[in-house]
Tab-separated table of C-alpha atoms in Angstrom:
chain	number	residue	atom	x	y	z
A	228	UNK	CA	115.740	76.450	103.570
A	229	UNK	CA	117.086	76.749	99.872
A	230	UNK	CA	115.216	75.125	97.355
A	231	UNK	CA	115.724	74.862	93.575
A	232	UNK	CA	113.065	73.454	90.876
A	233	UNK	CA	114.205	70.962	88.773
A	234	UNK	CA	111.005	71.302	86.407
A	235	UNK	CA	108.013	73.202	85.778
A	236	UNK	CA	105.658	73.456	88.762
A	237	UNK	CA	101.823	73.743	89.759
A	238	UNK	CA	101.193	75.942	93.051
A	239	UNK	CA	97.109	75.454	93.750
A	240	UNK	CA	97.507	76.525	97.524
A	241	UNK	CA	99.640	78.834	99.179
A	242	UNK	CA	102.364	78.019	101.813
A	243	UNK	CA	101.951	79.279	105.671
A	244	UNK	CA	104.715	79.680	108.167
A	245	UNK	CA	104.133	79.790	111.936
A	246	UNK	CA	106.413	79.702	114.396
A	247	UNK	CA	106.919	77.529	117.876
A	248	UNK	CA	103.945	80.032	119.318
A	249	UNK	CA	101.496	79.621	116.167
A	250	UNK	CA	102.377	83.993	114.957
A	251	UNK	CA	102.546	83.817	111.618
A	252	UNK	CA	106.275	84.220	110.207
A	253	UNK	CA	107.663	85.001	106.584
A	254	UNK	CA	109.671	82.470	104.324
A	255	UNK	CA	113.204	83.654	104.939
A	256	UNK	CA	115.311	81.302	102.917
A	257	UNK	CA	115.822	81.168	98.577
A	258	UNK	CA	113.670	79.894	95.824
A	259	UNK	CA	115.922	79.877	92.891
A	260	UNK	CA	113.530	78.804	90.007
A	261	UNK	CA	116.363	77.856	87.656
A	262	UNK	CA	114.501	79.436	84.454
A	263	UNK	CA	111.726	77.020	85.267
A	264	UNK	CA	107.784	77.921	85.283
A	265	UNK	CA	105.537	77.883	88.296
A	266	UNK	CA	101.567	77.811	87.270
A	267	UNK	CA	99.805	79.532	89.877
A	268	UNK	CA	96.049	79.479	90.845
A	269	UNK	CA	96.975	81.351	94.739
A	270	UNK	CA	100.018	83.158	95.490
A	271	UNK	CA	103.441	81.093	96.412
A	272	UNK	CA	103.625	82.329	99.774
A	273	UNK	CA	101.740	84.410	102.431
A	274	UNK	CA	104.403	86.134	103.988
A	275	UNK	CA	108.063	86.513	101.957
A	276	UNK	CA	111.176	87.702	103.563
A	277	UNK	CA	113.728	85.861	101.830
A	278	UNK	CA	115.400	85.458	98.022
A	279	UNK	CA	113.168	84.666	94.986
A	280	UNK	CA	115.201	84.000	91.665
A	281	UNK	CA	115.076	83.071	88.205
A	282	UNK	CA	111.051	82.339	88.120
A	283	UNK	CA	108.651	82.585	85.552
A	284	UNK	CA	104.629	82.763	86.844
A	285	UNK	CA	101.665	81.524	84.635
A	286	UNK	CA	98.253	80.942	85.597
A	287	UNK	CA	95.635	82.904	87.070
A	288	UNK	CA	94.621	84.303	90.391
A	289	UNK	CA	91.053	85.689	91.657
A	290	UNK	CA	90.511	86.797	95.168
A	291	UNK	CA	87.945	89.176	94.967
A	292	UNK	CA	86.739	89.572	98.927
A	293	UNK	CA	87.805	92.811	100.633
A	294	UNK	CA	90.980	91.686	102.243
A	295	UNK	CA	92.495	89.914	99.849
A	296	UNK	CA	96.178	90.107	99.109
A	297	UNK	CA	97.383	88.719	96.152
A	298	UNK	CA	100.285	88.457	93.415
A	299	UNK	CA	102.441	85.337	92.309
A	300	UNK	CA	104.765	85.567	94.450
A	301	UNK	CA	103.913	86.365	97.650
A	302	UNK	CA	100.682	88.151	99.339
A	303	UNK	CA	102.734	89.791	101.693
A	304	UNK	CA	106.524	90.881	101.539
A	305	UNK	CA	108.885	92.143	104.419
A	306	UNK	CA	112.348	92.262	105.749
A	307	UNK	CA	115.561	92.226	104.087
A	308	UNK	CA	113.334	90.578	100.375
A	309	UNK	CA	115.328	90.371	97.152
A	310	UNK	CA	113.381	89.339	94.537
A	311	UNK	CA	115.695	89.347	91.054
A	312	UNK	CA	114.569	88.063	87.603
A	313	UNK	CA	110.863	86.924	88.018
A	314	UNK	CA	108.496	87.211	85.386
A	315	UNK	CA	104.598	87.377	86.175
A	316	UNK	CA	102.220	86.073	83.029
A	317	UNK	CA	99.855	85.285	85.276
A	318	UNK	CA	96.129	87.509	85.282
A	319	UNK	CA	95.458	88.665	89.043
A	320	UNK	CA	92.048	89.790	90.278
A	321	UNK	CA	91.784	91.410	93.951
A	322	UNK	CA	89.634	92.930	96.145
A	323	UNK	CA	92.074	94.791	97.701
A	324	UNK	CA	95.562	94.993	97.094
A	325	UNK	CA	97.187	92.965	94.198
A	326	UNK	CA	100.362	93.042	92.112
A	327	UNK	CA	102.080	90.553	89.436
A	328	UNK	CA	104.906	89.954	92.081
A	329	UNK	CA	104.126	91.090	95.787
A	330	UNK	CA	100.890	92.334	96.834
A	331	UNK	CA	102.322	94.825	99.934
A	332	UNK	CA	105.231	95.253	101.807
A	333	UNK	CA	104.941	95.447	105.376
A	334	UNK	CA	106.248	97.966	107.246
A	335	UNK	CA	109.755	98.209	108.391
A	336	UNK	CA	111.046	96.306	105.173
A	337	UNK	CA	114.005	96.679	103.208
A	338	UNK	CA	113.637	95.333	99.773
A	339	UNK	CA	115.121	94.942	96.783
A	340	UNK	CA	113.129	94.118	93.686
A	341	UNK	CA	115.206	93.903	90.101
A	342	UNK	CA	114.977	92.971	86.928
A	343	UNK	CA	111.522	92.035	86.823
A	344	UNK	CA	108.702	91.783	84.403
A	345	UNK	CA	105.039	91.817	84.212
A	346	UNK	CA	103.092	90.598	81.353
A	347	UNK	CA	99.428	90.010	83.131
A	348	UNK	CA	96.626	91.604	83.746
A	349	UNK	CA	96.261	93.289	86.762
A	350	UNK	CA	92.843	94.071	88.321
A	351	UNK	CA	90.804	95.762	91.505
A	352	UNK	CA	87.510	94.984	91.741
A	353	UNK	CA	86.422	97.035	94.578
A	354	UNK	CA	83.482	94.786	97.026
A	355	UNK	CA	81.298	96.213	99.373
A	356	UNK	CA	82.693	97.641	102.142
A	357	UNK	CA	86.140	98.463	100.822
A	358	UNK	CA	86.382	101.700	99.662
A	359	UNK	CA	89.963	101.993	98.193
A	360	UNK	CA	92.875	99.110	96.626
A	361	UNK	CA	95.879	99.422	95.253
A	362	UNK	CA	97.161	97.508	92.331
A	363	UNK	CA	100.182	97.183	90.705
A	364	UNK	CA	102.311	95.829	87.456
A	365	UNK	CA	104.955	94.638	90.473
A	366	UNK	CA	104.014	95.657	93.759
A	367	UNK	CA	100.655	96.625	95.328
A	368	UNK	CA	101.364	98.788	97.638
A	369	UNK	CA	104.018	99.066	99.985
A	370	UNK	CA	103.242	100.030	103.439
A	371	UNK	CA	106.192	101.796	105.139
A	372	UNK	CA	110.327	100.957	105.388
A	373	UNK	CA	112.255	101.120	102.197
A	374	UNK	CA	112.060	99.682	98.352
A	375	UNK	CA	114.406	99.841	95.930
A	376	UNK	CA	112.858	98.903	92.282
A	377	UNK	CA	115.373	98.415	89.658
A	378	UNK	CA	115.262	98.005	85.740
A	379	UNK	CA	111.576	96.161	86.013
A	380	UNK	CA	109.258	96.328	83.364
A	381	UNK	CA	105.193	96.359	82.909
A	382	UNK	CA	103.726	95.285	79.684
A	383	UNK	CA	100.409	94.128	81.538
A	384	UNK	CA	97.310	96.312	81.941
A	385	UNK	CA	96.557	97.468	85.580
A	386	UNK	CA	93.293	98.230	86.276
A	387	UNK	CA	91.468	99.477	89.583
A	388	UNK	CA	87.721	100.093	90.203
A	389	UNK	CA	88.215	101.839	93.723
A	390	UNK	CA	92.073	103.803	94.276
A	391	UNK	CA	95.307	103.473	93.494
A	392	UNK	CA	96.957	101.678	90.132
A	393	UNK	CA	100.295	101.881	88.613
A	394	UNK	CA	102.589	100.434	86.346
A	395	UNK	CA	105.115	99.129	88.425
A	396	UNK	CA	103.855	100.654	92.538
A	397	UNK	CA	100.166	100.684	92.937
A	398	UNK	CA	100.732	103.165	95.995
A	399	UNK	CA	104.055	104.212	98.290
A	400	UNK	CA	103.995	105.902	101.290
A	401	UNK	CA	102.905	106.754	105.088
A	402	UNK	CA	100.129	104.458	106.174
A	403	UNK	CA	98.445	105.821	108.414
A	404	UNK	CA	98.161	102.990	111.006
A	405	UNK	CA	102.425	103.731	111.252
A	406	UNK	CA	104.316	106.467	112.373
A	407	UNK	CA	107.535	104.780	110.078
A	408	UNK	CA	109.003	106.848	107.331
A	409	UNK	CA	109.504	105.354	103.961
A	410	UNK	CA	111.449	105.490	100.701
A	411	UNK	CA	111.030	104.585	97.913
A	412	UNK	CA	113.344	104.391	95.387
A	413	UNK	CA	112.438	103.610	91.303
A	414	UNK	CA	115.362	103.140	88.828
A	415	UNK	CA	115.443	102.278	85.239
A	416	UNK	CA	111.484	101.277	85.487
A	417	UNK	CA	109.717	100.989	82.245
């Protein structure tokens, strides 16, 4: 579907997709946020393969066990994603892979991520048993396929106890549970 918000909104859980066999299946259609603000305490979605446009993200987001995925957006991106004009305020704390956006994109995904801005804090707090995480201003870390990132921005601080932190990609590149190729492409990133 195609949504649009008509005012400020308060996400407290996040929103599953399965399909007619009970597999777990990404949001494909478009949130258009209109300018509006969503206040976040978990991310919007699990699994994002669809449009996100136009939203700002306030709040605050902890998941600190060793599989957690979390950003604002989405814990998980794939597909054909375009993600244009969000803005992340909200502070994110993971134990595993976190961004102000999208946490990882799967492999095999094309995505398109512009115009977007991050403003929170960022932070890995490595549990037991996980040895590495990768954090990110925007994305997390992005698994295998393609990503094109495009005049974003990261005024937040990105911090990481165990691995891999950046500004706008916590970590690109061959996974080794995927014989996939990737690109990544960065343009006009601040």
């Amino acid at each position: 579907g195609n949504y649009k918000l008509g005012a400020d909104i308060a996400v407290a859980s996040t929103l599953f997709f399965k399909d007619s066999q009970g597999n777990d299946t990404p949001f494909t259609g478009t949130l258009d946020g209109a300018g509006h603000t969503i206040t976040v305490s978990a991310p919007v979605f699990d699994y994002f393969a669809g449009t996100a446009k136009d939203i700002i993200f306030e709040g605050e987001i902890s998941a600190t066990d060793k599989d957690a995925c979390v950003a604002s957006l989405a814990s998980w991106g794939d597909g054909n994603a375009k993600i244009t004009n969000v803005i992340n305020k909200a502070n994110i704390t993971t134990g595993f892979r976190g961004a102000g956006i999208v946490a990882q994109f799967e492999a095999g995904s094309d995505a398109v991520i512009t115009d977007c801005v991050n403003y929170g804090t960022i932070k890995g707090i490595g549990p037991e048993g996980r040895d590495e995480l990768w954090i990110g201003g925007i994305i997390g870390k992005q698994l295998s396929g393609k990503i094109h990132i495009e005049n974003c921005v990261n005024y937040g601080t990105v911090t990481n106890d165990k691995g891999f932190a950046g500004g706008i990609i916590g970590d690109f590149g061959h996974d080794k549970a995927f014989d996939e190729s990737y690109i990544c492409e960065i343009l006009n990133c601040l």
